[in-house]
Amino acid sequence: MSRDVFAYIGQGRLVDAGQDPYVDGISSLNNWFQLGTDTMWAQDGTPYGPLYLSIEYLVVNIVGGSTDAAILAFRAIAFIGVLLCLHFVPKLAELHSVPGAKAAWMTVANPLFLVNFVASAHNDALMTGLSVWAVYLACKRHGFWAIVVLVASIGVKPITLVLLPFIGLLWAGPNATWPRRILYWFYSGMIFLALMTAVGWLNGYWFGWLDVMLNYTGAGFSIFAPLGLMTVAISSIFQSFGWESDGVLSVIKTAGRLIGVLMAIVLMFRGKYSHLVRRMAIAFSAIVVLSPVIQPWYLLWLLPFFAATGLRDDWQMLWLHLTTIFFLAYQAADQIFVWQFLQDSLVPRVQMISWGISIACAVYLVFFDPKTKTICPDLLSSTNWLKKPKKA
């Protein structure tokens, strides 16, 4: 359900050829299209961290020219992230007085998790598993090792850099004064900088990932992302008046990024220490939600932290169920394009069939299946704002 794994192979081939994946697109390689890489990677630099470039290089060299073996290898690497989540999500949940089994059920047993972090072999699995491990270590006050593990996560995909200041706060401790917190931010930053510099020196790419992270434009926008919907609305208004709308997406994306960073900063400074992991999850969510592109697997970056800090059995759990159903249906239809040799005229029809099957299955599960039809009504009845106020 994804062609990203073919991009991993292409990026490993770029490293093997002595090229810079942060500068050179995969189209500089022979046979890149026939190997299945999406055309969006043809000219763009990779948004992945320097550690994952080394992993891609090793896989390509170990398996030789076998694409099938490479896919299985990347799936095995992604499964390491799954095992890390399976081990550390319950441990992190227990630190927050949340049943570990329930937290594991919400994350690792979630079908969206299994589709994206096992079947699709997304490197987000390893990134997420490492980030959960790092936060658990920080909660146990093993700050140095927490930063080391988080650097490994950032080395896979740099988005988890947003967790670094919160791990510094966890390391400082519950009764830390502001001078102590700032000192531990300094410690965290210096360890991070030293380790990333060492990795950049070893593979020769230095901080090329930072330039791509700051300037990466992604694949347009998602219609169900709030900023994606806003982009469509404002562009339509501009076009109705005959105005130029090409710059709308860029302005909205920059504004969303700034607002997300501002929200993260506020959450760094305000709130109880006991709520620090939840504050971190909300800050992470702000960065993700205030982006014009939201892929289904982006939600899995956030889910372990919300599960570990507790989702109530009311609208919060209902939201998890419905969001999972929607994104499973969306991804099944959206990823039809993985068949890059399918005729363009057939794609919309196949997508309609996919949506129809998904909706029919969802309706059956929600309303008719004897084992699941009571879930949504029970969660709705447990939601306080739907209850009638008691008489005095």
Short mmCIF file of C-alpha atoms in Angstrom, two decimals, residues 109-346:
data_model
loop_
_atom_site.label_atom_id
_atom_site.label_comp_id
_atom_site.label_asym_id
_atom_site.label_seq_id
_atom_site.Cartn_x
_atom_site.Cartn_y
_atom_site.Cartn_z
CA ALA A 109 -2.88 -3.99 17.35
CA ASN A 110 -4.37 -1.07 15.43
CA PRO A 111 -4.92 -2.18 11.79
CA LEU A 112 -3.64 1.16 10.50
CA PHE A 113 -0.43 0.51 12.44
CA LEU A 114 -0.03 -2.99 11.01
CA VAL A 115 -0.73 -1.92 7.43
CA ASN A 116 1.78 0.93 7.47
CA PHE A 117 4.44 -0.33 9.83
CA VAL A 118 4.54 -3.95 8.66
CA ALA A 119 3.03 -4.42 5.21
CA SER A 120 4.16 -1.06 3.80
CA ALA A 121 7.59 -1.17 5.50
CA HIS A 122 7.58 2.57 6.22
CA ASN A 123 10.71 3.83 7.94
CA ASP A 124 8.33 5.78 10.22
CA ALA A 125 8.02 2.50 12.18
CA LEU A 126 11.67 2.57 13.24
CA MET A 127 11.51 6.33 13.88
CA THR A 128 8.43 5.93 16.10
CA GLY A 129 9.74 2.92 18.01
CA LEU A 130 12.99 4.73 18.78
CA SER A 131 11.14 7.90 19.86
CA VAL A 132 8.92 5.94 22.28
CA TRP A 133 12.00 4.25 23.72
CA ALA A 134 13.72 7.64 24.12
CA VAL A 135 10.75 9.17 25.94
CA TYR A 136 10.53 6.16 28.27
CA LEU A 137 14.23 6.50 29.12
CA ALA A 138 13.74 10.22 29.78
CA CYS A 139 10.80 9.50 32.08
CA LYS A 140 13.08 7.12 34.00
CA ARG A 141 15.64 9.97 34.20
CA HIS A 142 18.21 8.23 31.98
CA GLY A 143 18.67 11.49 30.12
CA PHE A 144 21.92 10.86 28.28
CA TRP A 145 20.75 7.56 26.79
CA ALA A 146 17.37 9.10 26.00
CA ILE A 147 19.12 11.72 23.85
CA VAL A 148 21.26 9.04 22.18
CA VAL A 149 18.17 7.00 21.24
CA LEU A 150 16.29 10.12 20.13
CA VAL A 151 19.21 11.08 17.88
CA ALA A 152 18.87 7.65 16.27
CA SER A 153 15.16 8.42 15.71
CA ILE A 154 15.98 11.82 14.22
CA GLY A 155 18.62 10.08 12.11
CA VAL A 156 15.83 8.03 10.56
CA LYS A 157 13.37 10.90 10.06
CA PRO A 158 14.14 14.39 11.43
CA ILE A 159 10.56 15.29 12.42
CA THR A 160 11.12 13.83 15.91
CA LEU A 161 13.47 16.73 16.57
CA VAL A 162 10.38 18.40 18.09
CA LEU A 163 10.63 15.94 21.02
CA LEU A 164 14.13 17.06 22.03
CA PRO A 165 13.21 20.01 24.33
CA PHE A 166 10.57 17.94 26.11
CA ILE A 167 13.07 15.15 26.75
CA GLY A 168 15.36 17.80 28.22
CA LEU A 169 12.56 18.82 30.60
CA LEU A 170 11.93 15.20 31.60
CA TRP A 171 15.65 14.79 32.26
CA ALA A 172 15.72 17.91 34.45
CA GLY A 173 13.17 16.34 36.80
CA PRO A 174 9.81 17.25 38.35
CA ASN A 175 11.08 19.86 40.80
CA ALA A 176 13.58 21.56 38.52
CA THR A 177 13.91 25.34 38.63
CA TRP A 178 14.02 27.25 35.35
CA PRO A 179 17.82 27.67 35.50
CA ARG A 180 18.12 23.88 35.87
CA ARG A 181 15.70 23.27 32.98
CA ILE A 182 17.65 25.63 30.74
CA LEU A 183 20.87 23.88 31.74
CA TYR A 184 19.44 20.50 30.77
CA TRP A 185 18.21 21.96 27.49
CA PHE A 186 21.81 22.98 26.90
CA TYR A 187 23.06 19.48 27.77
CA SER A 188 20.47 17.93 25.46
CA GLY A 189 21.31 20.28 22.60
CA MET A 190 25.06 19.74 22.89
CA ILE A 191 24.74 15.94 22.97
CA PHE A 192 22.38 16.06 19.99
CA LEU A 193 24.69 18.38 18.05
CA ALA A 194 27.79 16.30 18.80
CA LEU A 195 26.16 13.02 17.76
CA MET A 196 24.57 14.40 14.57
CA THR A 197 27.89 16.01 13.63
CA ALA A 198 29.64 12.66 14.12
CA VAL A 199 27.08 10.86 11.94
CA GLY A 200 27.32 13.58 9.27
CA TRP A 201 31.11 13.37 9.29
CA LEU A 202 31.11 9.59 9.01
CA ASN A 203 28.79 9.39 6.01
CA GLY A 204 29.92 12.69 4.47
CA TYR A 205 26.49 14.34 4.29
CA TRP A 206 26.91 16.57 7.35
CA PHE A 207 23.69 18.57 7.89
CA GLY A 208 22.18 18.20 4.44
CA TRP A 209 19.06 16.74 6.10
CA LEU A 210 18.44 20.07 7.84
CA ASP A 211 18.29 22.00 4.57
CA VAL A 212 15.82 19.49 3.10
CA MET A 213 13.75 19.53 6.31
CA LEU A 214 13.43 23.33 6.25
CA ASN A 215 12.72 23.59 2.52
CA TYR A 216 10.96 20.32 1.69
CA THR A 217 7.66 21.15 0.00
CA GLY A 218 6.12 17.69 0.07
CA ALA A 219 3.47 16.48 -2.34
CA GLY A 220 1.11 19.45 -2.53
CA PHE A 221 -1.71 19.15 -0.02
CA SER A 222 -4.26 16.69 1.34
CA ILE A 223 -7.89 17.67 0.99
CA PHE A 224 -8.75 16.36 4.48
CA ALA A 225 -5.89 18.26 6.14
CA PRO A 226 -7.24 21.52 7.65
CA LEU A 227 -4.64 23.61 5.83
CA GLY A 228 -5.17 21.61 2.65
CA LEU A 229 -8.88 22.40 2.75
CA MET A 230 -8.05 26.05 3.47
CA THR A 231 -5.72 26.07 0.46
CA VAL A 232 -8.51 24.82 -1.82
CA ALA A 233 -11.00 27.38 -0.44
CA ILE A 234 -8.69 30.41 -0.70
CA SER A 235 -7.38 29.37 -4.12
CA SER A 236 -10.96 29.05 -5.38
CA ILE A 237 -11.79 32.53 -4.09
CA PHE A 238 -8.70 33.99 -5.73
CA GLN A 239 -9.48 32.27 -9.02
CA SER A 240 -13.09 33.48 -8.95
CA PHE A 241 -11.76 37.06 -8.91
CA GLY A 242 -9.15 36.29 -11.55
CA TRP A 243 -6.27 36.66 -9.10
CA GLU A 244 -3.07 34.62 -9.13
CA SER A 245 -3.34 31.68 -6.70
CA ASP A 246 0.02 29.94 -7.18
CA GLY A 247 1.48 31.34 -3.96
CA VAL A 248 -1.45 30.42 -1.69
CA LEU A 249 -0.09 27.02 -0.69
CA SER A 250 3.35 28.41 0.13
CA VAL A 251 1.93 31.18 2.35
CA ILE A 252 -0.46 28.83 4.17
CA LYS A 253 2.26 26.23 4.69
CA THR A 254 4.65 28.81 6.16
CA ALA A 255 1.92 30.22 8.43
CA GLY A 256 0.98 26.72 9.61
CA ARG A 257 4.58 25.85 10.36
CA LEU A 258 5.07 29.05 12.37
CA ILE A 259 1.86 28.52 14.35
CA GLY A 260 2.79 24.89 15.05
CA VAL A 261 6.24 25.89 16.31
CA LEU A 262 4.70 28.65 18.46
CA MET A 263 2.26 26.18 20.01
CA ALA A 264 5.13 23.77 20.73
CA ILE A 265 7.08 26.56 22.44
CA VAL A 266 4.09 27.50 24.59
CA LEU A 267 3.65 23.86 25.63
CA MET A 268 7.33 23.68 26.54
CA PHE A 269 6.89 26.47 29.08
CA ARG A 270 3.38 25.93 30.40
CA GLY A 271 1.84 22.94 32.17
CA LYS A 272 2.49 20.42 34.92
CA TYR A 273 5.47 18.09 34.88
CA SER A 274 3.08 15.14 35.31
CA HIS A 275 1.45 16.15 32.00
CA LEU A 276 4.75 16.62 30.17
CA VAL A 277 4.45 13.61 27.84
CA ARG A 278 0.87 14.62 26.95
CA ARG A 279 2.06 18.20 26.34
CA MET A 280 4.77 16.79 24.09
CA ALA A 281 2.17 14.74 22.19
CA ILE A 282 0.00 17.83 21.68
CA ALA A 283 3.01 19.84 20.48
CA PHE A 284 3.91 17.03 18.06
CA SER A 285 0.28 16.98 16.89
CA ALA A 286 0.34 20.72 16.23
CA ILE A 287 3.32 20.30 13.90
CA VAL A 288 1.58 17.45 12.05
CA VAL A 289 -1.95 18.85 11.87
CA LEU A 290 -0.79 22.34 10.83
CA SER A 291 0.74 20.94 7.67
CA PRO A 292 -1.03 20.94 4.28
CA VAL A 293 -0.14 17.26 3.84
CA ILE A 294 -1.26 14.57 6.29
CA GLN A 295 -0.56 10.98 5.32
CA PRO A 296 -2.37 8.17 7.20
CA TRP A 297 0.85 6.94 8.80
CA TYR A 298 1.62 10.42 10.20
CA LEU A 299 -1.05 9.78 12.83
CA LEU A 300 0.95 6.79 14.04
CA TRP A 301 3.78 9.11 15.09
CA LEU A 302 1.40 10.58 17.68
CA LEU A 303 -0.78 7.64 18.69
CA PRO A 304 1.70 5.86 21.03
CA PHE A 305 2.08 8.97 23.20
CA PHE A 306 -1.65 9.62 23.46
CA ALA A 307 -2.31 5.94 24.16
CA ALA A 308 0.40 5.83 26.83
CA THR A 309 -0.95 8.93 28.60
CA GLY A 310 -4.54 7.70 28.39
CA LEU A 311 -7.49 8.05 26.03
CA ARG A 312 -10.87 8.17 27.78
CA ASP A 313 -13.61 5.69 26.87
CA ASP A 314 -15.81 8.43 25.44
CA TRP A 315 -15.45 10.67 22.37
CA GLN A 316 -11.66 10.26 22.52
CA MET A 317 -11.81 6.51 21.90
CA LEU A 318 -14.64 7.01 19.41
CA TRP A 319 -12.41 9.44 17.51
CA LEU A 320 -9.67 6.79 17.39
CA HIS A 321 -12.09 4.19 15.98
CA LEU A 322 -13.56 6.49 13.33
CA THR A 323 -10.20 7.97 12.34
CA THR A 324 -8.76 4.48 11.90
CA ILE A 325 -11.71 3.42 9.75
CA PHE A 326 -11.49 6.55 7.58
CA PHE A 327 -7.76 6.38 6.97
CA LEU A 328 -7.84 2.67 6.21
CA ALA A 329 -10.52 3.34 3.58
CA TYR A 330 -8.72 6.41 2.27
CA GLN A 331 -5.36 4.67 2.02
CA ALA A 332 -6.79 1.63 0.26
CA ALA A 333 -8.25 3.90 -2.43
CA ASP A 334 -5.50 6.50 -2.57
CA GLN A 335 -2.71 3.95 -2.95
CA ILE A 336 -4.27 2.52 -6.11
CA PHE A 337 -1.69 4.68 -7.89
CA VAL A 338 1.02 2.22 -6.80
CA TRP A 339 0.08 0.38 -9.97
CA GLN A 340 1.93 2.92 -12.08
CA PHE A 341 1.16 1.09 -15.30
CA LEU A 342 -2.62 1.11 -14.70
CA GLN A 343 -4.35 3.25 -17.32
CA ASP A 344 -5.31 6.69 -16.01
CA SER A 345 -8.90 6.24 -17.17
CA LEU A 346 -9.28 3.14 -14.97
#
